[in-house]
CSV table of C-alpha atoms and ligand atoms in Angstrom, one decimal:
chain,number,residue,atom,x,y,z
A,1353,MET,CA,11.4,37.6,61.3
A,1354,LYS,CA,12.1,37.0,57.5
A,1355,THR,CA,9.3,36.8,55.2
A,1356,LYS,CA,9.4,33.3,53.8
A,1357,ILE,CA,8.9,32.7,50.0
A,1358,LEU,CA,8.5,29.5,48.1
A,1359,VAL,CA,10.2,29.2,44.9
A,1360,THR,CA,9.3,26.4,42.7
A,1361,GLY,CA,11.7,25.4,40.0
A,1362,GLY,CA,14.3,27.3,42.1
A,1363,THR,CA,17.3,25.3,40.9
A,1364,GLY,CA,16.5,26.4,37.2
A,1365,TYR,CA,18.1,29.3,35.3
A,1366,ILE,CA,15.8,32.2,36.2
A,1367,GLY,CA,14.8,30.5,39.6
A,1368,SER,CA,18.2,30.3,40.8
A,1369,HIS,CA,19.2,34.0,40.0
A,1370,THR,CA,15.9,35.0,41.7
A,1371,VAL,CA,16.7,33.1,44.7
A,1372,VAL,CA,19.8,34.9,45.1
A,1373,GLU,CA,18.2,38.2,44.7
A,1374,LEU,CA,15.3,37.2,47.2
A,1375,GLN,CA,18.1,36.5,49.7
A,1376,ASN,CA,20.0,39.4,49.1
A,1377,ALA,CA,16.7,41.5,49.7
A,1378,GLY,CA,16.4,39.8,53.1
A,1379,TYR,CA,13.8,37.1,52.3
A,1380,GLU,CA,13.9,33.4,53.6
A,1381,VAL,CA,13.7,30.9,50.6
A,1382,VAL,CA,12.5,27.5,50.3
A,1383,ILE,CA,13.1,25.7,46.9
A,1384,ILE,CA,11.2,22.7,45.5
A,1385,ASP,CA,12.5,21.2,42.3
A,1386,ASN,CA,12.3,17.9,40.7
A,1387,LEU,CA,15.7,18.4,39.0
A,1388,SER,CA,14.2,17.4,35.8
A,1389,ASN,CA,16.1,20.1,34.0
A,1390,SER,CA,18.6,21.1,36.5
A,1391,ASN,CA,20.9,19.9,39.4
A,1392,ALA,CA,21.4,20.2,43.0
A,1393,ALA,CA,24.9,21.6,42.5
A,1394,VAL,CA,23.0,25.0,41.8
A,1395,ILE,CA,22.2,25.2,45.5
A,1396,ASP,CA,26.0,25.4,46.2
A,1397,GLY,CA,26.3,28.1,43.7
A,1398,ILE,CA,23.7,30.3,45.3
A,1399,GLU,CA,25.2,29.6,48.8
A,1400,ALA,CA,28.5,30.7,47.4
A,1401,ILE,CA,27.1,34.1,46.2
A,1402,THR,CA,24.9,34.9,49.3
A,1403,GLY,CA,26.4,32.9,52.1
A,1404,ILE,CA,22.9,31.6,52.7
A,1405,ARG,CA,21.9,28.0,51.9
A,1406,PRO,CA,18.2,28.0,50.8
A,1407,VAL,CA,16.1,25.2,52.3
A,1408,PHE,CA,15.8,22.6,49.2
A,1409,VAL,CA,13.1,20.0,48.7
A,1410,GLU,CA,13.6,17.8,45.9
A,1411,GLY,CA,10.1,17.0,44.7
A,1412,ASP,CA,7.4,17.4,41.9
A,1413,CYS,CA,4.8,20.0,42.2
A,1414,THR,CA,2.3,17.9,40.2
A,1415,ASP,CA,2.0,15.6,43.4
A,1416,ILE,CA,-0.2,17.5,45.8
A,1417,ASN,CA,1.0,15.3,48.7
A,1418,THR,CA,4.5,16.5,48.0
A,1419,LEU,CA,3.2,20.1,48.4
A,1420,HIS,CA,1.2,19.4,51.6
A,1421,GLU,CA,4.4,17.9,53.2
A,1422,LEU,CA,6.5,20.8,52.1
A,1423,PHE,CA,4.0,23.3,53.4
A,1424,LYS,CA,3.6,21.5,57.0
A,1425,ALA,CA,7.5,21.1,57.2
A,1426,ASN,CA,8.0,24.9,56.3
A,1427,PRO,CA,5.2,26.7,58.0
A,1428,GLY,CA,4.8,30.6,57.4
A,1429,ILE,CA,5.2,30.8,53.6
A,1430,LYS,CA,3.8,33.9,52.7
A,1431,GLY,CA,4.3,34.1,48.9
A,1432,ILE,CA,5.2,31.8,45.9
A,1433,ILE,CA,7.2,32.4,42.7
A,1434,ASN,CA,6.2,29.7,40.2
A,1435,PHE,CA,9.0,28.9,37.8
A,1436,ALA,CA,8.5,25.0,37.7
A,1437,ALA,CA,7.4,24.2,34.2
A,1438,SER,CA,8.6,22.6,31.0
A,1439,LYS,CA,9.6,25.2,28.7
A,1440,ALA,CA,11.1,24.0,25.5
A,1441,VAL,CA,9.1,25.1,22.5
A,1442,GLY,CA,10.0,22.5,20.1
A,1443,GLU,CA,9.7,19.6,22.6
A,1444,SER,CA,6.2,20.7,23.6
A,1445,VAL,CA,5.0,20.3,20.0
A,1446,GLN,CA,6.3,16.7,20.2
A,1447,LYS,CA,5.0,16.0,23.8
A,1448,PRO,CA,1.9,18.2,24.4
A,1449,LEU,CA,0.4,16.1,27.2
A,1450,LEU,CA,3.5,16.4,29.1
A,1451,TYR,CA,3.2,20.0,28.9
A,1452,TYR,CA,-0.3,20.4,29.8
A,1453,ARG,CA,0.0,18.0,32.7
A,1454,ASN,CA,3.2,19.3,34.2
A,1455,ASN,CA,2.5,23.0,33.6
A,1456,LEU,CA,-1.0,23.1,34.6
A,1457,ASN,CA,-1.2,20.6,37.3
A,1458,THR,CA,1.7,22.4,39.1
A,1459,LEU,CA,-0.1,25.6,39.1
A,1460,MET,CA,-3.4,24.3,40.2
A,1461,ASN,CA,-1.9,22.4,43.1
A,1462,LEU,CA,-0.1,25.5,44.2
A,1463,LEU,CA,-3.4,27.6,43.9
A,1464,ASP,CA,-5.5,24.9,45.6
A,1465,LEU,CA,-3.1,24.7,48.7
A,1466,MET,CA,-2.5,28.7,49.1
A,1467,PRO,CA,-5.5,29.4,51.1
A,1468,GLU,CA,-5.3,26.3,53.4
A,1469,TYR,CA,-1.5,27.4,54.4
A,1470,GLY,CA,-2.1,31.1,54.5
A,1471,VAL,CA,0.0,31.8,51.5
A,1472,LYS,CA,-1.1,35.4,50.4
A,1473,GLY,CA,0.2,35.7,46.7
A,1474,ILE,CA,1.7,34.0,43.8
A,1475,VAL,CA,4.1,35.6,41.0
A,1476,PHE,CA,3.7,33.7,38.0
A,1477,SER,CA,6.4,33.2,35.4
A,1478,SER,CA,4.9,34.0,32.0
A,1479,SER,CA,6.3,34.7,28.7
A,1480,CYS,CA,6.0,37.1,25.8
A,1481,THR,CA,5.1,34.1,23.7
A,1482,VAL,CA,1.2,34.8,24.9
A,1483,TYR,CA,1.3,37.9,22.2
A,1484,GLY,CA,2.3,35.7,19.1
A,1485,GLU,CA,3.7,37.7,16.4
A,1486,PRO,CA,3.0,41.5,17.4
A,1487,ASP,CA,1.0,43.8,15.0
A,1488,VAL,CA,3.3,46.4,16.2
A,1489,ASN,CA,6.3,46.9,18.2
A,1490,PRO,CA,7.0,47.7,21.1
A,1491,ILE,CA,4.5,45.7,22.7
A,1492,ASP,CA,2.6,46.6,25.9
A,1493,GLU,CA,0.5,44.8,28.3
A,1494,THR,CA,-2.7,45.8,26.5
A,1495,ALA,CA,-1.6,44.1,23.3
A,1496,PRO,CA,-4.1,41.4,22.0
A,1497,ILE,CA,-3.4,37.7,23.2
A,1498,LYS,CA,-3.0,35.8,19.9
A,1499,PRO,CA,-3.6,32.1,19.6
A,1500,ALA,CA,-0.5,30.3,20.8
A,1501,THR,CA,1.8,28.9,18.2
A,1502,SER,CA,3.0,25.9,20.5
A,1503,PRO,CA,1.5,24.0,23.3
A,1504,TYR,CA,4.2,25.7,25.7
A,1505,GLY,CA,3.0,29.1,24.8
A,1506,ASN,CA,-0.7,27.9,25.3
A,1507,THR,CA,0.2,26.6,28.8
A,1508,LYS,CA,1.3,30.0,29.5
A,1509,GLN,CA,-1.9,31.7,28.3
A,1510,VAL,CA,-4.1,28.9,30.1
A,1511,CYS,CA,-2.2,29.4,33.4
A,1512,GLU,CA,-2.8,33.1,33.4
A,1513,GLU,CA,-6.5,32.5,32.7
A,1514,ILE,CA,-6.6,29.9,35.5
A,1515,ILE,CA,-5.1,32.3,37.9
A,1516,GLU,CA,-7.5,35.1,37.0
A,1517,ASP,CA,-10.5,32.7,37.1
A,1518,TYR,CA,-9.5,31.4,40.4
A,1519,ILE,CA,-8.9,34.7,42.0
A,1520,ARG,CA,-12.4,36.1,40.3
A,1521,SER,CA,-14.0,33.1,42.0
A,1522,GLY,CA,-13.2,34.7,45.4
A,1523,ALA,CA,-10.0,33.0,46.3
A,1524,PRO,CA,-8.3,35.0,49.0
A,1525,ILE,CA,-5.0,35.5,47.2
A,1526,LYS,CA,-3.3,37.8,44.8
A,1527,SER,CA,-1.2,37.2,41.8
A,1528,ILE,CA,1.3,39.2,39.6
A,1529,LEU,CA,1.8,37.9,36.2
A,1530,LEU,CA,5.4,38.5,34.7
A,1531,ARG,CA,5.8,38.2,31.0
A,1532,TYR,CA,9.5,37.8,30.2
A,1533,PHE,CA,11.0,38.6,26.9
A,1534,ASN,CA,14.2,36.8,26.3
A,1535,PRO,CA,16.2,36.1,29.4
A,1536,ILE,CA,20.0,35.8,28.7
A,1537,GLY,CA,23.5,36.0,30.6
A,1538,ALA,CA,24.6,34.7,34.0
A,1539,HIS,CA,25.5,36.0,37.4
A,1540,PRO,CA,28.5,38.2,37.3
A,1541,SER,CA,30.1,35.8,39.9
A,1542,ALA,CA,29.9,32.8,37.4
A,1543,GLU,CA,28.7,30.6,40.3
A,1544,ILE,CA,25.3,30.2,38.5
A,1545,GLY,CA,24.1,30.6,35.0
A,1546,GLU,CA,22.2,28.7,32.2
A,1547,LEU,CA,22.8,25.1,32.1
A,1548,PRO,CA,20.9,23.5,29.1
A,1549,LEU,CA,20.7,19.8,29.2
A,1550,GLY,CA,21.7,18.5,25.7
A,1551,VAL,CA,21.9,20.6,22.5
A,1552,PRO,CA,20.7,24.2,23.6
A,1553,GLN,CA,17.7,25.3,21.7
A,1554,ASN,CA,18.2,29.1,22.7
A,1555,LEU,CA,20.5,31.2,21.1
A,1556,VAL,CA,22.8,32.3,23.8
A,1557,PRO,CA,23.9,29.1,25.2
A,1558,TYR,CA,24.4,27.8,21.7
A,1559,LEU,CA,26.5,30.8,21.0
A,1560,THR,CA,28.7,30.4,23.9
A,1561,GLN,CA,29.2,26.8,23.4
A,1562,THR,CA,30.2,27.5,19.6
A,1563,ALA,CA,32.7,30.2,21.0
A,1564,ALA,CA,34.0,27.7,23.3
A,1565,GLY,CA,34.6,25.0,20.6
A,1566,ILE,CA,31.9,22.7,21.9
A,1567,ARG,CA,29.7,23.4,18.8
A,1568,LYS,CA,31.2,23.8,15.4
A,1569,GLU,CA,29.3,26.5,14.2
A,1570,LEU,CA,26.3,28.7,15.1
A,1571,THR,CA,23.4,28.7,12.5
A,1572,VAL,CA,21.6,32.0,12.1
A,1573,PHE,CA,18.1,30.8,11.4
A,1574,GLY,CA,17.3,33.0,8.3
A,1575,ASP,CA,18.6,36.5,7.3
A,1576,ASP,CA,15.6,37.2,4.8
A,1577,TYR,CA,13.3,38.6,7.4
A,1578,ASN,CA,11.9,42.2,7.1
A,1579,THR,CA,14.3,43.5,9.7
A,1580,PRO,CA,17.3,46.0,9.1
A,1581,ASP,CA,20.0,43.1,8.7
A,1582,GLY,CA,17.5,40.2,7.8
A,1583,SER,CA,17.8,38.3,11.0
A,1584,CYS,CA,15.1,38.1,13.8
A,1585,ILE,CA,14.7,40.7,16.4
A,1586,ARG,CA,14.2,39.9,20.0
A,1587,ASP,CA,14.3,41.8,23.5
A,1588,TYR,CA,17.2,40.2,25.2
A,1589,ILE,CA,17.0,41.0,28.9
A,1590,ASP,CA,19.7,40.2,31.6
A,1591,VAL,CA,18.9,37.4,33.9
A,1592,VAL,CA,19.8,39.3,36.8
A,1593,ASP,CA,17.7,42.4,35.8
A,1594,LEU,CA,14.9,39.9,35.5
A,1595,ALA,CA,15.6,38.3,38.8
A,1596,LYS,CA,15.5,41.8,40.6
A,1597,ALA,CA,12.0,42.5,38.9
A,1598,HIS,CA,10.8,39.3,40.7
A,1599,VAL,CA,11.7,40.7,44.1
A,1600,ILE,CA,10.1,44.0,43.6
A,1601,ALA,CA,7.0,42.2,42.2
A,1602,MET,CA,6.8,40.1,45.4
A,1603,LYS,CA,7.2,43.0,47.7
A,1604,ARG,CA,4.5,44.9,46.0
A,1605,MET,CA,2.2,42.0,45.9
A,1606,LEU,CA,2.6,41.2,49.7
A,1607,ASP,CA,3.2,44.9,51.1
A,1608,GLY,CA,1.5,47.2,48.4
A,1609,GLU,CA,-1.6,49.1,49.3
A,1610,ASP,CA,-4.6,49.1,47.0
A,1611,THR,CA,-3.1,47.1,44.3
A,1612,ASP,CA,-5.2,45.0,42.0
A,1613,ALA,CA,-5.6,41.2,42.8
A,1614,VAL,CA,-4.2,40.4,39.6
A,1615,GLU,CA,-1.3,42.7,37.9
A,1616,ILE,CA,0.6,42.1,34.4
A,1617,PHE,CA,3.9,43.3,33.7
A,1618,ASN,CA,6.0,43.0,30.6
A,1619,LEU,CA,9.8,42.5,31.5
A,1620,GLY,CA,12.0,43.8,28.8
A,1621,THR,CA,14.6,46.2,27.9
A,1622,GLY,CA,12.5,48.0,25.4
A,1623,ARG,CA,15.3,47.6,22.9
A,1624,GLY,CA,15.1,45.2,20.0
A,1625,LEU,CA,18.4,43.3,19.0
A,1626,SER,CA,18.9,41.2,16.0
A,1627,VAL,CA,20.6,37.7,16.0
A,1628,LEU,CA,23.4,39.1,14.1
A,1629,GLU,CA,23.7,42.3,16.5
A,1630,LEU,CA,24.0,39.9,19.5
A,1631,ILE,CA,26.6,37.9,17.9
A,1632,ALA,CA,28.6,41.3,17.3
A,1633,SER,CA,27.9,42.3,20.9
A,1634,PHE,CA,29.5,38.9,22.1
A,1635,GLU,CA,32.5,39.2,19.9
A,1636,ARG,CA,33.0,43.1,20.9
A,1637,ALA,CA,32.6,42.4,24.6
A,1638,THR,CA,34.8,39.1,24.7
A,1639,GLY,CA,37.3,39.4,21.7
A,1640,VAL,CA,36.2,35.8,20.8
A,1641,LYS,CA,34.9,35.1,17.5
A,1642,VAL,CA,31.8,33.1,17.0
A,1643,PRO,CA,31.8,30.8,13.7
A,1644,HIS,CA,28.6,31.2,12.2
A,1645,LYS,CA,26.6,30.8,9.0
A,1646,ILE,CA,23.3,31.8,7.6
A,1647,GLY,CA,20.8,28.8,7.4
A,1648,PRO,CA,17.1,28.3,6.7
A,1649,ARG,CA,14.4,30.0,9.0
A,1650,ARG,CA,13.4,27.9,12.1
A,1651,ALA,CA,9.6,26.9,11.8
A,1652,GLY,CA,7.6,28.8,14.5
A,1653,ASP,CA,10.1,31.6,14.7
A,1654,ILE,CA,8.3,35.2,14.9
A,1655,GLU,CA,10.1,37.9,13.0
A,1656,LYS,CA,10.2,40.6,15.6
A,1657,ILE,CA,9.2,41.4,19.1
A,1658,TRP,CA,10.3,43.7,21.8
A,1659,ALA,CA,8.7,45.2,24.8
A,1660,ASP,CA,7.2,48.5,25.8
A,1661,PRO,CA,8.4,48.3,29.5
A,1662,LYS,CA,6.9,51.6,30.5
A,1663,LYS,CA,4.4,50.0,33.0
A,1664,ALA,CA,7.0,48.1,34.7
A,1665,ASN,CA,9.2,51.1,34.8
A,1666,GLU,CA,6.8,53.4,36.4
A,1667,VAL,CA,4.6,51.1,38.5
A,1668,LEU,CA,7.2,48.6,39.8
A,1669,GLY,CA,9.8,51.2,39.7
A,1670,TRP,CA,12.1,48.7,37.9
A,1671,THR,CA,14.3,49.1,34.7
A,1672,ALA,CA,16.5,46.8,33.0
A,1673,SER,CA,20.0,48.2,33.3
A,1674,VAL,CA,22.8,45.8,32.4
A,1675,PRO,CA,24.3,46.6,29.1
A,1676,VAL,CA,24.2,43.8,26.6
A,1677,ASP,CA,28.0,43.8,26.3
A,1678,GLU,CA,28.4,43.2,29.9
A,1679,THR,CA,25.5,40.4,29.7
A,1680,MET,CA,27.6,38.8,27.0
A,1681,LYS,CA,30.9,38.9,29.0
A,1682,ASN,CA,29.1,37.3,31.9
A,1683,ALA,CA,27.7,34.6,29.7
A,1684,TRP,CA,31.1,34.0,28.5
A,1685,ALA,CA,32.5,33.7,32.0
A,1686,TRP,CA,30.0,31.3,33.0
A,1687,GLN,CA,30.6,29.2,29.8
A,1688,CYS,CA,34.4,29.2,30.4
A,1689,LYS,CA,33.6,27.9,34.1
A,1690,VAL,CA,31.2,25.1,33.1
A,1691,SER,CA,33.6,24.1,30.2
A,1692,LYS,CA,36.3,23.5,32.6
A,1693,HIS,CA,34.2,20.7,34.3
B,2440,WQD,C1,16.0,33.6,19.6
B,2440,WQD,C2,16.5,34.1,18.2
B,2440,WQD,C3,16.2,32.4,16.6
B,2440,WQD,C4,19.2,29.5,18.2
B,2440,WQD,C5,12.0,30.9,23.1
B,2440,WQD,C6,10.7,30.7,23.7
B,2440,WQD,C7,10.5,31.8,24.8
B,2440,WQD,C8,11.7,31.6,25.9
B,2440,WQD,C9,12.8,31.9,25.2
B,2440,WQD,C10,11.1,30.2,27.7
B,2440,WQD,C11,15.5,33.6,17.3
B,2440,WQD,C12,17.5,32.6,16.7
B,2440,WQD,C13,18.2,30.6,18.0
B,2440,WQD,C14,20.0,29.3,17.1
B,2440,WQD,C15,19.4,31.2,15.9
B,2440,WQD,N1,11.5,30.4,26.4
B,2440,WQD,N2,18.4,31.4,16.9
B,2440,WQD,N3,20.1,30.1,16.0
B,2440,WQD,O1,12.6,31.5,20.2
B,2440,WQD,O2,12.8,33.9,20.9
B,2440,WQD,O3,12.2,32.3,22.6
B,2440,WQD,O4,13.0,30.9,24.1
B,2440,WQD,O5,10.8,30.9,28.5
B,2440,WQD,O6,9.3,31.6,25.4
B,2440,WQD,O7,9.8,31.1,22.7
B,2440,WQD,O8,14.4,32.1,21.8
B,2440,WQD,O9,16.9,31.8,21.9
B,2440,WQD,O10,15.6,30.1,20.8
B,2440,WQD,O11,15.8,32.3,19.7
B,2440,WQD,O12,19.5,32.0,14.9
B,2440,WQD,O13,20.9,28.3,17.1
B,2440,WQD,O14,17.7,33.4,18.0
B,2440,WQD,O15,15.7,32.1,15.2
B,2440,WQD,O16,15.3,34.6,16.2
B,2440,WQD,P1,13.0,32.5,21.3
B,2440,WQD,P2,15.7,31.5,21.1
């Protein structure tokens, strides 16, 4: 009998790649997604890769009755991975109530129903934004949580606290909080990948759309930072590496002995790359030039952040392994595929 996992936001970028890896690891997957930032064709992509079509419920996790119906129609769910959230930093500044209502109510509804339906644990999709601008790099899980620089980042901090307070109150569940650095790339099959709606805010989709001629030129937001080449540094992690970490975390949470009720892991490569270095990696890997220019800094950007992934490496037994040039090749293959549509 397969262990059944609910993946909220499962037709999204990281969610869809995680569904693939859960199915590859033998889990049965139920997806709920309101398709506000993705489309149902992603389910076909997942099936094309694994040969298994996940159960898909189109619905909004902020509606608790929708979740009651889902749990009743899909009995035996043992774990949840919660990706469903609004996640654009800039938009969150313009629409804070949408972000607090969506991200917090989604989580609180799930937590509320877990004991009622026998769900043992929840893996929460968090972010390195909880650290703000680090005092030192690389950054590990003991680094101080700094005041969030956006409502989006604050929802991640508050959601972590909600989980911890709920479990501390005696709720019979466990949780693992995964703090992602910068997820990039696409599945090597080019069946699924990042599908930003409108003008991409994140670097890699904007870069690949520029390489494809959809955008005229990529603007590098500043080259006057205190970094070797002046551009910002991030820890770019391949999305498939990231997805695999979720499967390991789920297994540890549900089957692990003597694990803490709440565990926190930074998911990164441990390697910092600048914007200009990432552009160079793409051009080296694909042979395609990316027209780009230096522009002014983007408000809210932090200068440099990369992970110390030692805890995830040693405790989870997980290490990011996809070389960045291969990630860039996969991102380009995906862009070429979606550009044909
Ligand atoms: C990366 C670097 C930009 C676009 C955000 C969220 C984080 C997560 C990932 C959700 C920065 C530079 C970008 C461009 C550029 N989101 N850049 N030109 O801001 O590190 O992280 O997205 O989970 O929580 O905070 O990612 O890809 O936007 O930017 O020069 O057109 O690329 O200045 O240095 P970021 P990003």
